[in-house]
Amino acid sequence: MTSAPRAYVAGPLFDEGERWWIEQVDALVAEAGFITFLPHRDNPPKDEHNVRAIFENDKRGIDECDVVVANLNGALTDDGTAWELGYAYAKGKYIIGLHTDWRMRFAHEVVNLMMECSMDRLVRSTDELRTALAEWLAARA
């Protein structure tokens, strides 16, 4: 029997709305059959003494995952999320970007081309995210 795949759920976490949204995304990913890593849930509260430990734990979360699901909403993609995407890309992880924000950033791109070209899938709704996860799982089977 194969163990459940792991997903790292990335995105900004700086206010209650961002945390609420990423928790909804995390629940959707878990419902799809993944064991999830959610940075603000799977780390201690940040203080001046544990920043390096949080960084290492987040990096380990990416190292151990099969898929990264990244919330790309906002006027600009969160800088921590952008780093996580770059690291995941360099590690050969399957990356799904979620961009439900209807604001136009660029004429021919949804997000910055460096992020957009590093993703395996870019989805525009939670329904599309469910489909992308199901397709990844089916291809894995």
Tab-separated table of N, CA, C and O in Angstrom, residues 53-111:
chain	number	residue	atom	x	y	z
A	53	ALA	N	14.788	28.273	12.930
A	53	ALA	CA	14.126	26.972	13.086
A	53	ALA	C	12.869	26.902	12.210
A	53	ALA	O	12.589	25.865	11.588
A	54	ILE	N	12.124	27.994	12.133
A	54	ILE	CA	10.932	28.028	11.279
A	54	ILE	C	11.343	27.901	9.814
A	54	ILE	O	10.744	27.141	9.049
A	55	PHE	N	12.379	28.629	9.417
A	55	PHE	CA	12.882	28.528	8.046
A	55	PHE	C	13.251	27.083	7.713
A	55	PHE	O	12.847	26.545	6.681
A	56	GLU	N	14.010	26.440	8.593
A	56	GLU	CA	14.449	25.060	8.346
A	56	GLU	C	13.256	24.099	8.300
A	56	GLU	O	13.228	23.180	7.477
A	57	ASN	N	12.272	24.316	9.164
A	57	ASN	CA	11.082	23.463	9.180
A	57	ASN	C	10.276	23.634	7.886
A	57	ASN	O	9.820	22.654	7.298
A	58	ASP	N	10.111	24.874	7.444
A	58	ASP	CA	9.399	25.112	6.189
A	58	ASP	C	10.148	24.484	5.012
A	58	ASP	O	9.546	23.848	4.143
A	59	LYS	N	11.443	24.653	4.980
A	59	LYS	CA	12.264	24.067	3.912
A	59	LYS	C	12.128	22.543	3.913
A	59	LYS	O	11.950	21.924	2.861
A	60	ARG	N	12.155	21.951	5.092
A	60	ARG	CA	11.973	20.497	5.228
A	60	ARG	C	10.579	20.093	4.735
A	60	ARG	O	10.408	19.058	4.092
A	61	GLY	N	9.577	20.923	5.011
A	61	GLY	CA	8.227	20.646	4.524
A	61	GLY	C	8.182	20.565	3.002
A	61	GLY	O	7.511	19.699	2.441
A	62	ILE	N	8.911	21.438	2.340
A	62	ILE	CA	8.990	21.385	0.874
A	62	ILE	C	9.791	20.169	0.442
A	62	ILE	O	9.402	19.452	-0.480
A	63	ASP	N	10.919	19.916	1.108
A	63	ASP	CA	11.747	18.759	0.759
A	63	ASP	C	10.948	17.454	0.818
A	63	ASP	O	11.146	16.561	-0.002
A	64	GLU	N	10.058	17.338	1.786
A	64	GLU	CA	9.337	16.085	2.019
A	64	GLU	C	8.013	15.984	1.257
A	64	GLU	O	7.381	14.937	1.283
A	65	CYS	N	7.615	17.046	0.578
A	65	CYS	CA	6.325	17.005	-0.096
A	65	CYS	C	6.437	16.454	-1.516
A	65	CYS	O	7.527	16.383	-2.088
A	66	ASP	N	5.295	16.078	-2.052
A	66	ASP	CA	5.190	15.648	-3.438
A	66	ASP	C	4.685	16.784	-4.319
A	66	ASP	O	5.045	16.887	-5.489
A	67	VAL	N	3.822	17.608	-3.740
A	67	VAL	CA	3.148	18.684	-4.466
A	67	VAL	C	3.198	19.951	-3.625
A	67	VAL	O	3.083	19.887	-2.398
A	68	VAL	N	3.356	21.086	-4.289
A	68	VAL	CA	3.212	22.386	-3.634
A	68	VAL	C	1.979	23.042	-4.231
A	68	VAL	O	1.823	23.105	-5.452
A	69	VAL	N	1.093	23.511	-3.360
A	69	VAL	CA	-0.067	24.295	-3.773
A	69	VAL	C	0.158	25.695	-3.227
A	69	VAL	O	0.310	25.873	-2.017
A	70	ALA	N	0.214	26.680	-4.129
A	70	ALA	CA	0.568	28.037	-3.720
A	70	ALA	C	-0.536	29.036	-4.026
A	70	ALA	O	-0.988	29.137	-5.169
A	71	ASN	N	-0.963	29.758	-2.994
A	71	ASN	CA	-1.903	30.861	-3.155
A	71	ASN	C	-1.128	32.043	-3.732
A	71	ASN	O	-0.232	32.589	-3.086
A	72	LEU	N	-1.496	32.468	-4.940
A	72	LEU	CA	-0.801	33.559	-5.623
A	72	LEU	C	-1.628	34.838	-5.668
A	72	LEU	O	-1.290	35.773	-6.383
A	73	ASN	N	-2.718	34.895	-4.916
A	73	ASN	CA	-3.603	36.051	-4.937
A	73	ASN	C	-2.923	37.293	-4.380
A	73	ASN	O	-1.964	37.211	-3.618
A	74	GLY	N	-3.457	38.434	-4.752
A	74	GLY	CA	-2.956	39.713	-4.276
A	74	GLY	C	-2.392	40.535	-5.422
A	74	GLY	O	-2.209	40.038	-6.535
A	75	ALA	N	-2.144	41.799	-5.141
A	75	ALA	CA	-1.579	42.678	-6.164
A	75	ALA	C	-0.202	42.182	-6.602
A	75	ALA	O	0.181	42.319	-7.754
A	76	LEU	N	0.544	41.631	-5.672
A	76	LEU	CA	1.826	40.975	-5.943
A	76	LEU	C	1.854	39.677	-5.162
A	76	LEU	O	1.295	39.592	-4.082
A	77	THR	N	2.536	38.679	-5.692
A	77	THR	CA	2.682	37.427	-4.957
A	77	THR	C	3.567	37.669	-3.745
A	77	THR	O	4.598	38.345	-3.833
A	78	ASP	N	3.170	37.133	-2.619
A	78	ASP	CA	3.938	37.245	-1.381
A	78	ASP	C	5.384	36.806	-1.614
A	78	ASP	O	5.637	35.805	-2.296
A	79	ASP	N	6.344	37.545	-1.060
A	79	ASP	CA	7.760	37.239	-1.305
A	79	ASP	C	8.175	35.895	-0.714
A	79	ASP	O	8.962	35.164	-1.316
A	80	GLY	N	7.638	35.507	0.431
A	80	GLY	CA	7.953	34.191	0.988
A	80	GLY	C	7.408	33.077	0.102
A	80	GLY	O	8.076	32.066	-0.133
A	81	THR	N	6.206	33.269	-0.420
A	81	THR	CA	5.611	32.287	-1.331
A	81	THR	C	6.443	32.182	-2.603
A	81	THR	O	6.668	31.080	-3.115
A	82	ALA	N	6.911	33.318	-3.110
A	82	ALA	CA	7.757	33.303	-4.315
A	82	ALA	C	9.036	32.504	-4.045
A	82	ALA	O	9.472	31.715	-4.888
A	83	TRP	N	9.643	32.678	-2.874
A	83	TRP	CA	10.842	31.902	-2.537
A	83	TRP	C	10.504	30.418	-2.480
A	83	TRP	O	11.239	29.576	-3.012
A	84	GLU	N	9.396	30.079	-1.819
A	84	GLU	CA	8.995	28.672	-1.710
A	84	GLU	C	8.786	28.054	-3.093
A	84	GLU	O	9.197	26.913	-3.337
A	85	LEU	N	8.180	28.806	-4.006
A	85	LEU	CA	7.992	28.312	-5.379
A	85	LEU	C	9.333	28.059	-6.064
A	85	LEU	O	9.517	27.026	-6.715
A	86	GLY	N	10.256	29.000	-5.936
A	86	GLY	CA	11.570	28.831	-6.559
A	86	GLY	C	12.314	27.633	-5.995
A	86	GLY	O	12.913	26.848	-6.743
A	87	TYR	N	12.262	27.472	-4.693
A	87	TYR	CA	12.927	26.336	-4.057
A	87	TYR	C	12.280	25.027	-4.496
A	87	TYR	O	12.968	24.065	-4.851
A	88	ALA	N	10.952	24.991	-4.502
A	88	ALA	CA	10.232	23.779	-4.914
A	88	ALA	C	10.547	23.438	-6.371
A	88	ALA	O	10.741	22.267	-6.714
A	89	TYR	N	10.623	24.445	-7.214
A	89	TYR	CA	10.957	24.217	-8.621
A	89	TYR	C	12.360	23.607	-8.731
A	89	TYR	O	12.571	22.630	-9.452
A	90	ALA	N	13.299	24.176	-8.003
A	90	ALA	CA	14.686	23.670	-8.043
A	90	ALA	C	14.762	22.232	-7.534
A	90	ALA	O	15.623	21.464	-7.980
A	91	LYS	N	13.873	21.849	-6.631
A	91	LYS	CA	13.844	20.484	-6.083
A	91	LYS	C	13.013	19.532	-6.949
A	91	LYS	O	12.887	18.361	-6.624
A	92	GLY	N	12.438	20.025	-8.038
A	92	GLY	CA	11.670	19.175	-8.943
A	92	GLY	C	10.283	18.800	-8.438
A	92	GLY	O	9.724	17.784	-8.845
A	93	LYS	N	9.713	19.607	-7.561
A	93	LYS	CA	8.376	19.328	-7.028
A	93	LYS	C	7.307	19.699	-8.044
A	93	LYS	O	7.488	20.591	-8.866
A	94	TYR	N	6.174	19.019	-7.979
A	94	TYR	CA	5.025	19.358	-8.818
A	94	TYR	C	4.361	20.571	-8.183
A	94	TYR	O	4.030	20.549	-6.993
A	95	ILE	N	4.160	21.640	-8.955
A	95	ILE	CA	3.673	22.898	-8.404
A	95	ILE	C	2.350	23.293	-9.059
A	95	ILE	O	2.259	23.368	-10.290
A	96	ILE	N	1.372	23.551	-8.196
A	96	ILE	CA	0.085	24.068	-8.642
A	96	ILE	C	-0.083	25.462	-8.046
A	96	ILE	O	-0.069	25.626	-6.828
A	97	GLY	N	-0.224	26.453	-8.910
A	97	GLY	CA	-0.498	27.809	-8.463
A	97	GLY	C	-1.990	28.065	-8.490
A	97	GLY	O	-2.671	27.681	-9.444
A	98	LEU	N	-2.496	28.694	-7.443
A	98	LEU	CA	-3.915	29.042	-7.345
A	98	LEU	C	-4.039	30.558	-7.380
A	98	LEU	O	-3.527	31.246	-6.494
A	99	HIS	N	-4.684	31.071	-8.425
A	99	HIS	CA	-4.865	32.517	-8.563
A	99	HIS	C	-6.325	32.799	-8.875
A	99	HIS	O	-6.758	32.693	-10.014
A	100	THR	N	-7.099	33.133	-7.838
A	100	THR	CA	-8.516	33.419	-8.006
A	100	THR	C	-8.788	34.911	-8.094
A	100	THR	O	-9.925	35.328	-8.284
A	101	ASP	N	-7.764	35.710	-7.956
A	101	ASP	CA	-7.857	37.172	-7.993
A	101	ASP	C	-8.117	37.610	-9.435
A	101	ASP	O	-7.386	37.234	-10.341
A	102	TRP	N	-9.146	38.384	-9.682
A	102	TRP	CA	-9.503	38.771	-11.040
A	102	TRP	C	-8.732	39.986	-11.544
A	102	TRP	O	-8.822	40.331	-12.723
A	103	ARG	N	-7.939	40.629	-10.676
A	103	ARG	CA	-7.174	41.798	-11.136
A	103	ARG	C	-6.113	41.377	-12.140
A	103	ARG	O	-5.444	40.366	-11.964
A	104	MET	N	-5.930	42.175	-13.162
A	104	MET	CA	-4.954	41.890	-14.217
A	104	MET	C	-3.600	42.477	-13.802
A	104	MET	O	-3.501	43.653	-13.478
A	105	ARG	N	-2.563	41.638	-13.810
A	105	ARG	CA	-1.214	42.111	-13.476
A	105	ARG	C	-0.423	42.448	-14.734
A	105	ARG	O	0.263	43.440	-14.803
A	106	PHE	N	-0.479	41.561	-15.702
A	106	PHE	CA	0.309	41.693	-16.920
A	106	PHE	C	-0.576	41.387	-18.120
A	106	PHE	O	-1.540	40.637	-18.004
A	107	ALA	N	-0.222	41.905	-19.287
A	107	ALA	CA	-1.044	41.709	-20.487
A	107	ALA	C	-1.121	40.242	-20.907
A	107	ALA	O	-2.161	39.775	-21.342
A	108	HIS	N	-0.040	39.492	-20.772
A	108	HIS	CA	-0.011	38.126	-21.283
A	108	HIS	C	0.372	37.093	-20.230
A	108	HIS	O	0.746	35.978	-20.580
A	109	GLU	N	0.314	37.471	-18.964
A	109	GLU	CA	0.669	36.571	-17.879
A	109	GLU	C	-0.300	36.792	-16.727
A	109	GLU	O	-0.758	37.900	-16.519
A	110	VAL	N	-0.561	35.751	-15.979
A	110	VAL	CA	-1.408	35.888	-14.792
A	110	VAL	C	-0.570	36.416	-13.633
A	110	VAL	O	-0.981	37.309	-12.903
A	111	VAL	N	0.614	35.838	-13.441
A	111	VAL	CA	1.562	36.286	-12.415
A	111	VAL	C	2.909	36.492	-13.104
A	111	VAL	O	3.052	36.234	-14.296
